[in-house]
Short mmCIF file of C-alpha atoms in Angstrom, two decimals:
data_model
loop_
_atom_site.label_atom_id
_atom_site.label_comp_id
_atom_site.label_asym_id
_atom_site.label_seq_id
_atom_site.Cartn_x
_atom_site.Cartn_y
_atom_site.Cartn_z
CA GLY A 1 0.00 0.00 0.00
CA GLU A 2 1.08 3.59 -0.60
CA SER A 3 -0.14 6.94 0.61
CA VAL A 4 0.26 10.14 -1.31
CA GLY A 5 1.72 12.99 0.68
CA LEU A 6 -0.50 14.66 3.21
CA HIS A 7 -3.70 14.41 1.15
CA LEU A 8 -4.38 10.82 2.20
CA PRO A 9 -3.83 10.76 5.93
CA THR A 10 -4.80 7.08 6.28
CA LEU A 11 -3.25 3.92 4.90
CA SER A 12 -4.46 0.35 5.35
CA VAL A 13 -2.28 -2.64 4.52
CA GLN A 14 -2.50 -6.39 4.97
CA GLU A 15 -0.25 -7.97 7.54
CA GLY A 16 2.92 -9.15 5.84
CA ASP A 17 2.75 -6.64 2.99
CA ASN A 18 5.17 -3.77 2.61
CA SER A 19 4.00 -0.26 3.52
CA ILE A 20 5.09 3.00 1.96
CA ILE A 21 4.29 6.24 3.73
CA ASN A 22 5.04 9.45 1.88
CA CYS A 23 5.77 12.95 3.00
CA ALA A 24 6.28 16.15 1.05
CA TYR A 25 8.39 18.87 2.61
CA SER A 26 8.58 22.50 1.68
CA ASN A 27 11.96 23.82 2.77
CA SER A 28 14.73 23.03 0.33
CA ALA A 29 17.24 24.16 2.97
CA SER A 30 16.29 21.37 5.38
CA ASP A 31 19.33 19.40 6.48
CA TYR A 32 17.84 16.43 8.25
CA PHE A 33 14.64 14.49 8.17
CA ILE A 34 13.25 12.28 10.88
CA TRP A 35 10.43 9.78 10.96
CA TYR A 36 8.47 9.37 14.16
CA LYS A 37 5.91 6.74 15.09
CA GLN A 38 3.11 7.58 17.47
CA GLU A 39 0.98 4.80 18.88
CA SER A 40 -2.38 5.53 20.36
CA GLY A 41 -2.07 7.21 23.76
CA LYS A 42 1.71 7.57 23.53
CA GLY A 43 4.18 10.22 22.56
CA PRO A 44 6.05 10.15 19.22
CA GLN A 45 8.90 7.68 19.08
CA PHE A 46 12.00 8.16 16.92
CA ILE A 47 12.29 5.60 14.11
CA ILE A 48 14.98 6.71 11.71
CA ASP A 49 16.59 9.82 10.34
CA ILE A 50 18.37 10.76 7.14
CA ARG A 51 20.71 13.54 6.25
CA SER A 52 20.15 15.69 3.18
CA ASN A 53 23.35 14.41 1.53
CA MET A 54 21.94 10.87 1.46
CA ASP A 55 19.29 9.29 -0.75
CA LYS A 56 18.57 6.21 1.28
CA ARG A 57 19.04 4.86 4.76
CA GLN A 58 18.05 1.49 6.14
CA GLY A 59 17.15 0.39 9.61
CA GLN A 60 15.56 -2.70 10.98
CA ARG A 61 12.62 -3.41 8.63
CA VAL A 62 12.46 0.27 7.71
CA THR A 63 13.99 2.23 4.86
CA VAL A 64 13.83 5.95 4.33
CA LEU A 65 14.21 7.40 0.86
CA LEU A 66 14.88 11.04 0.15
CA ASN A 67 14.28 12.74 -3.20
CA LYS A 68 15.52 16.30 -2.90
CA THR A 69 14.60 17.15 -6.47
CA VAL A 70 10.90 16.91 -5.72
CA LYS A 71 11.24 17.46 -1.95
CA HIS A 72 9.79 14.10 -1.12
CA LEU A 73 10.49 11.70 1.70
CA SER A 74 9.18 8.18 2.12
CA LEU A 75 9.22 5.53 4.82
CA GLN A 76 9.07 1.92 3.74
CA ILE A 77 8.16 -0.74 6.26
CA ALA A 78 8.89 -4.31 5.24
CA ALA A 79 6.59 -7.17 6.23
CA THR A 80 4.19 -4.92 8.09
CA GLN A 81 3.02 -6.25 11.43
CA PRO A 82 0.00 -5.36 13.60
CA GLY A 83 2.36 -3.59 15.99
CA ASP A 84 3.21 -1.17 13.21
CA SER A 85 -0.28 0.33 13.37
CA ALA A 86 0.26 3.94 14.41
CA VAL A 87 0.46 7.48 13.11
CA TYR A 88 3.72 8.23 11.33
CA PHE A 89 5.14 11.75 11.19
CA CYS A 90 7.93 13.11 9.12
CA ALA A 91 9.84 16.03 10.55
CA GLU A 92 12.36 18.30 8.89
CA ILE A 93 15.15 20.33 10.41
CA ALA A 94 16.17 23.43 8.52
CA GLN A 95 19.51 23.59 10.24
CA THR A 96 21.21 21.74 13.03
CA GLY A 97 19.32 23.28 15.89
CA ALA A 98 16.68 21.95 18.18
CA ASN A 99 14.21 24.73 17.64
CA ASN A 100 13.97 24.30 13.89
CA LEU A 101 12.08 21.01 13.84
CA PHE A 102 8.91 21.11 11.74
CA PHE A 103 6.43 18.26 11.82
CA GLY A 104 4.01 17.07 9.19
CA THR A 105 0.45 16.25 10.24
CA GLY A 106 1.02 12.52 9.95
CA THR A 107 -0.35 9.42 8.24
CA ARG A 108 -2.34 6.81 10.12
CA LEU A 109 -1.25 3.28 9.22
CA THR A 110 -3.68 0.47 9.96
CA VAL A 111 -2.48 -3.10 9.59
CA ILE A 112 -5.21 -5.61 8.78
CA PRO A 113 -4.52 -9.06 10.26
CA ASP B 1 16.99 4.43 27.38
CA VAL B 2 15.87 8.01 27.52
CA LYS B 3 12.89 8.46 29.73
CA VAL B 4 10.65 11.50 29.59
CA THR B 5 7.75 11.48 32.00
CA GLN B 6 4.79 13.79 32.33
CA SER B 7 2.93 14.28 35.58
CA SER B 8 -0.54 13.46 34.30
CA ARG B 9 -1.95 11.44 31.40
CA TYR B 10 -5.38 13.03 31.62
CA LEU B 11 -6.41 16.33 33.17
CA VAL B 12 -9.74 18.13 33.33
CA LYS B 13 -9.81 21.78 34.37
CA ARG B 14 -12.31 24.61 34.34
CA THR B 15 -12.03 27.86 32.40
CA GLY B 16 -9.96 30.40 34.29
CA GLU B 17 -8.05 27.88 36.39
CA LYS B 18 -4.27 27.95 36.59
CA VAL B 19 -2.84 24.74 35.21
CA PHE B 20 0.62 23.25 35.70
CA LEU B 21 1.94 20.52 33.44
CA GLU B 22 5.17 18.95 34.64
CA CYS B 23 7.79 17.16 32.61
CA VAL B 24 10.88 15.35 33.86
CA GLN B 25 13.69 13.72 31.88
CA ASP B 26 16.35 11.47 33.35
CA MET B 27 19.09 11.66 30.72
CA ASP B 28 20.69 15.00 31.61
CA HIS B 29 19.45 16.54 28.35
CA GLU B 30 20.05 20.23 27.93
CA ASN B 31 17.12 20.94 25.63
CA MET B 32 13.49 20.58 26.60
CA PHE B 33 10.32 21.40 24.68
CA TRP B 34 6.59 21.74 25.04
CA TYR B 35 4.29 21.04 22.10
CA ARG B 36 0.60 20.81 21.67
CA GLN B 37 -0.91 18.34 19.24
CA ASP B 38 -4.28 18.93 17.60
CA PRO B 39 -6.04 16.96 14.84
CA GLY B 40 -5.11 18.24 11.40
CA LEU B 41 -2.50 20.64 12.80
CA GLY B 42 0.23 18.26 13.85
CA LEU B 43 2.69 19.22 16.57
CA ARG B 44 3.16 22.90 17.28
CA LEU B 45 5.96 24.22 19.43
CA ILE B 46 4.88 26.32 22.40
CA TYR B 47 8.14 26.97 24.28
CA PHE B 48 11.55 25.44 24.54
CA SER B 49 14.55 25.75 26.80
CA TYR B 50 18.27 25.30 26.15
CA ASP B 51 19.36 25.51 29.74
CA VAL B 52 18.25 26.04 33.30
CA LYS B 53 16.33 29.29 33.78
CA MET B 54 16.43 29.86 30.06
CA LYS B 55 13.34 29.87 27.81
CA GLU B 56 12.49 30.73 24.25
CA LYS B 57 9.12 31.21 22.59
CA GLY B 58 8.06 28.72 20.00
CA ASP B 59 5.39 29.17 17.37
CA ILE B 60 2.35 29.52 19.63
CA PRO B 61 3.40 30.88 23.07
CA GLU B 62 0.31 33.01 23.68
CA GLY B 63 -1.55 31.98 26.80
CA TYR B 64 1.35 29.90 28.13
CA SER B 65 4.43 30.36 30.23
CA VAL B 66 7.18 27.97 31.29
CA SER B 67 9.60 27.41 34.10
CA ARG B 68 12.89 25.57 34.19
CA GLU B 69 14.43 25.78 37.65
CA LYS B 70 16.25 22.47 37.35
CA LYS B 71 17.84 20.83 34.34
CA GLU B 72 15.66 17.75 34.46
CA ARG B 73 12.34 19.52 34.90
CA PHE B 74 10.39 21.75 32.52
CA SER B 75 6.98 23.04 33.50
CA LEU B 76 4.26 24.43 31.27
CA ILE B 77 1.86 26.88 32.89
CA LEU B 78 -1.53 27.99 31.71
CA GLU B 79 -2.17 31.12 33.74
CA SER B 80 -5.90 31.15 33.01
CA ALA B 81 -7.06 28.11 31.10
CA SER B 82 -9.43 28.58 28.19
CA THR B 83 -11.45 26.07 26.19
CA ASN B 84 -9.24 26.56 23.12
CA GLN B 85 -6.36 25.16 25.15
CA THR B 86 -8.01 21.76 25.21
CA SER B 87 -5.39 19.62 23.53
CA MET B 88 -2.76 16.91 23.85
CA TYR B 89 0.41 18.37 25.36
CA LEU B 90 3.71 16.69 24.61
CA CYS B 91 7.01 17.29 26.32
CA ALA B 92 10.31 16.38 24.65
CA SER B 93 14.00 16.58 25.43
CA SER B 94 17.16 16.37 23.38
CA LEU B 95 20.91 16.43 23.76
CA PRO B 96 22.77 18.71 21.36
CA THR B 97 25.20 16.65 19.30
CA SER B 98 27.70 18.28 17.02
CA GLY B 99 27.06 17.50 13.37
CA ARG B 100 23.80 15.68 13.96
CA PRO B 101 20.24 16.80 14.41
CA ASP B 102 19.01 17.13 17.94
CA THR B 103 16.77 14.09 17.99
CA GLN B 104 13.93 14.77 20.36
CA TYR B 105 12.57 12.15 22.74
CA PHE B 106 8.96 12.52 23.75
CA GLY B 107 6.96 11.87 26.85
CA PRO B 108 3.62 10.03 26.75
CA GLY B 109 1.57 13.21 26.58
CA THR B 110 -1.05 14.87 28.77
CA ARG B 111 -4.54 15.14 27.39
CA LEU B 112 -5.96 18.35 28.86
CA THR B 113 -9.64 19.18 28.68
CA VAL B 114 -10.78 22.65 29.68
CA LEU B 115 -14.48 22.91 30.43
#
């Protein structure tokens, strides 16, 4: 399954399928991008980050892709599990500085068993 | 693991009351933040602090104040609560790291309802 930017804030996928969550950012000067996961009733949890001089970064079951040409960021989750159900936020940092973190509104991922 | 705790998970207050939201982190982080989270608006920064007794306004500071008397504790104060301050409040902390973004670690949130 695949969401399209911030216009489709929900995404439903079958357990075991791969998920792709997309995010469009606006500031071409952003240096870093972070994906957060927020489960119901909890605060956002850091998943993975990527620097603007990279195109791809992999973690455990997650991959982040960055396309600076079109200012697009995506989070790919392999073999999606029920525990992956959550809201996923991308955040951009315009410069290395804690106060310059800007969050997207998020995409709600629902995993269907 | 970084642990950020918030004093209450749920809070119900009346209009005009003074409200204190407390946040404590146990990792000696220098930076601390208060956000509010509303449907369709994402996370919006209210105030942040780089050091003890230091505070900076975020994007939406109106109606709020903060206090940081100790490094591990950052308090958000609503001097006179209003219904439009009903929201989820999230505290975060981070440790400045040269050459890397200041990854913020969040608490579980306080859902405040102002009647």
